[in-house]
């Protein structure tokens, strides 16, 4: 919020992740396939990437689904019809060293030249748009570019890592679909939702934080930055 107390992260999002995940059992390479409330708790079914599609089911007291609405619709039957109407799109992000399409006039940004990482040093973020998409290019201090929604091809030989994720966006139809979820509330039957799309504001990072704080408050869990 503008002019409200806030934190500034100066050495990477990983420091926030390390703080928030401290003491948690983190399992990577896992695909959740089904969430089923039962009288004894919530069953979570999943597959490990290296288990040849063998499905495993575990029982938990509570489950928090911090995923996009299309994933919730696929694995959580009570909201399958409602959330299948929420529009989503796939966002592609690429870490690379292809400077060919990057404007360089007056920026001091050049291939192989490290950008200063000293506190207070400006970071360069370039935006380009066409009729339907906006591309952002964030120049990292180690001379790596992180491009989201590439508008022009990136040299494959210069790609370090690429990935995609689903995000929700709301038009009038999407808001109407979202309102149909009134018969189910986050926390019913031990299942909670968190994410930028499941709050009463724009689909932004703030929504992820606020919705997660609401889950914590409902469970009586202390939020570190509210101490």
C-alpha positions as a printed Julia matrix, in Angstrom:
227×3 Matrix{Float64}:
   0.0     0.0     0.0
   1.26    3.49   -0.86
   3.1     5.13    2.07
   2.34    2.21    4.36
   5.02    0.33    6.39
   6.75   -2.13    4.09
   9.89   -4.21    3.53
  12.37   -3.84    0.68
  14.11   -7.04   -0.49
  17.59   -6.16   -1.72
  19.27   -9.54   -2.17
  16.75  -11.64   -4.05
  13.39  -13.31   -3.56
  15.23  -16.44   -2.4
  15.85  -14.76    0.96
  12.09  -14.35    1.45
  11.52  -17.96    0.42
  14.14  -19.22    2.87
  12.5   -17.29    5.7
   8.93  -18.36    4.94
   9.86  -22.01    4.3
  12.0   -22.43    7.41
  10.9   -25.57    9.25
   8.67  -26.84    6.44
   8.96  -30.19    4.65
   9.37  -29.14    1.0
   8.91  -31.8    -1.67
   9.81  -30.93   -5.26
   8.91  -32.85   -8.4
   5.41  -33.65   -7.14
   2.16  -33.32   -9.1
  -1.03  -33.08   -7.04
  -3.85  -35.02   -8.7
  -6.8   -34.91   -6.29
  -7.94  -33.28   -3.05
 -10.76  -35.07   -1.22
 -12.31  -33.95    2.1
 -13.19  -36.88    4.4
 -14.6   -37.18    7.94
 -11.06  -37.84    9.22
  -9.25  -35.07    7.36
  -8.3   -34.17    3.8
  -6.84  -36.75    1.42
  -4.2   -35.45   -0.97
  -3.31  -37.67   -3.92
  -0.16  -36.98   -5.91
   2.46  -38.48   -8.2
   6.22  -38.12   -7.98
   8.08  -37.26  -11.15
  10.27  -40.38  -10.82
   7.6   -42.88   -9.7
   6.33  -44.03  -13.13
   2.91  -42.45  -12.57
   2.2   -44.39   -9.35
  -0.34  -42.38   -7.34
   0.21  -41.83   -3.62
  -2.49  -40.69   -1.18
  -1.8   -39.11    2.21
  -4.19  -37.82    4.89
  -3.74  -34.28    6.24
  -5.61  -32.2     8.8
  -5.81  -29.26    6.37
  -4.84  -28.49    2.78
  -4.02  -25.04    1.38
  -4.23  -24.83   -2.41
  -1.95  -21.99   -3.54
  -2.33  -22.7    -7.25
  -4.12  -21.21  -10.24
  -7.91  -21.67  -10.56
  -7.65  -24.11  -13.48
  -5.56  -26.44  -11.31
  -8.05  -26.16   -8.43
 -10.88  -26.98  -10.84
  -8.99  -30.07  -11.99
  -8.13  -31.55   -8.59
 -10.86  -30.3    -6.21
 -14.31  -31.54   -7.23
 -16.48  -29.11   -5.16
 -15.11  -26.18   -7.22
 -14.58  -27.93  -10.55
 -17.6   -26.38  -12.28
 -17.24  -22.91  -10.78
 -13.53  -22.41  -11.38
 -13.45  -23.99  -14.83
 -15.17  -20.77  -15.99
 -12.39  -18.52  -14.68
 -10.17  -17.48  -17.61
  -6.44  -18.2   -17.35
  -3.47  -17.67  -19.59
   0.04  -19.11  -19.7
   2.96  -16.79  -19.01
   6.38  -17.78  -20.34
   9.56  -16.63  -18.6
  13.05  -17.14  -20.04
  16.45  -16.54  -18.43
  18.99  -15.98  -21.2
  21.93  -13.95  -22.53
  20.53  -12.94  -25.93
  20.96   -9.16  -26.1
  20.07   -8.91  -29.81
  16.64   -7.34  -29.28
  17.5    -5.24  -26.23
  17.67   -1.44  -26.68
  21.14   -0.39  -25.55
  21.36    3.29  -26.42
  22.16    5.27  -23.3
  21.67    2.37  -20.88
  25.18    1.05  -20.43
  23.78   -2.48  -20.76
  26.0    -4.69  -22.9
  26.54   -8.46  -23.27
  29.1    -9.8   -20.82
  29.31   -6.55  -18.85
  28.18   -6.91  -15.26
  25.66   -4.39  -14.01
  26.51   -2.9   -10.62
  24.73   -4.62   -7.74
  25.53   -1.92   -5.19
  22.63   -0.73   -3.07
  20.79    2.11   -4.78
  22.05    1.27   -8.27
  19.19    1.52  -10.79
  18.1    -1.73  -12.43
  16.97   -1.7   -16.06
  13.55   -3.12  -16.95
  12.38   -2.77  -20.55
   8.74   -3.04  -21.63
   7.38   -3.62  -25.14
   3.79   -4.21  -26.21
   1.73   -5.24  -29.18
  -2.07   -5.38  -29.45
  -2.43   -8.28  -27.02
   0.81   -8.87  -25.08
   3.34   -6.93  -23.03
   6.92   -8.16  -22.81
   9.22   -7.28  -19.92
  12.99   -7.71  -19.86
  14.74   -7.42  -16.49
  18.52   -6.98  -16.67
  20.16   -8.85  -13.79
  23.42   -7.73  -12.12
  25.17  -10.86  -13.5
  24.4    -9.78  -17.1
  21.58  -12.31  -17.44
  18.28  -11.21  -18.94
  14.93  -12.43  -17.61
  12.27  -12.01  -20.28
   8.57  -12.51  -19.58
   6.19  -13.0   -22.52
   8.84  -12.8   -25.29
   7.54  -10.95  -28.35
  10.45  -11.95  -30.56
  12.34  -15.27  -30.77
  15.23  -15.77  -28.35
  18.37  -17.55  -29.54
  17.99  -21.1   -28.17
  21.75  -21.44  -27.72
  21.66  -18.56  -25.23
  18.75  -19.81  -23.12
  19.73  -20.73  -19.55
  16.3   -21.76  -18.26
  12.72  -21.4   -19.45
   9.4   -22.08  -17.81
   5.73  -21.26  -17.86
   2.93  -20.79  -15.38
  -0.81  -20.2   -15.47
  -2.28  -16.98  -14.17
  -5.89  -15.87  -13.89
  -7.39  -12.74  -15.31
 -10.87  -11.4   -14.79
 -13.23   -9.88  -17.29
 -16.95   -9.49  -16.61
 -17.59  -13.17  -17.32
 -14.76  -14.2   -15.01
 -16.08  -12.09  -12.14
 -19.54  -13.57  -12.6
 -18.03  -17.07  -12.54
 -16.06  -16.2    -9.41
 -19.19  -14.98   -7.65
 -20.82  -18.37   -8.13
 -18.43  -19.79   -5.54
 -20.6   -18.25   -2.81
 -21.85  -21.72   -1.81
 -18.29  -22.65   -0.81
 -15.98  -20.68    1.45
 -12.24  -20.99    1.85
 -11.67  -23.29    4.82
 -14.79  -25.41    4.34
 -14.03  -29.1     4.97
 -10.41  -28.24    5.79
  -9.51  -26.9     2.33
  -8.22  -23.33    1.89
  -7.41  -21.27   -1.2
  -4.6   -18.74   -1.55
  -3.39  -16.78   -4.55
  -3.52  -13.5    -6.4
  -6.83  -14.43   -7.99
  -8.88  -15.34   -4.9
  -9.29  -12.0    -3.2
 -11.35   -8.88   -3.89
  -8.67   -6.92   -5.77
  -6.64   -7.08   -8.96
  -4.76  -10.29   -9.8
  -1.41   -9.2    -8.36
   1.21  -10.39   -5.88
  -0.61   -8.41   -3.18
  -3.5   -10.85   -3.54
  -1.19  -13.79   -2.89
   0.01  -12.18    0.33
  -3.38  -10.98    1.56
  -5.13  -14.29    0.88
  -2.33  -16.2     2.61
  -2.56  -13.87    5.61
  -6.3   -14.54    5.79
  -5.65  -18.27    5.9
  -3.05  -17.75    8.64
  -5.47  -15.62   10.65
  -8.2   -18.24   10.35
  -5.79  -20.92   11.61
  -4.4   -18.77   14.42
  -0.93  -18.7    12.85
   1.27  -15.68   13.55
   2.29  -13.65   10.5
   6.02  -12.75   10.95
   5.78   -9.16    9.67
   2.81   -8.37   11.91
   4.75   -8.91   15.13
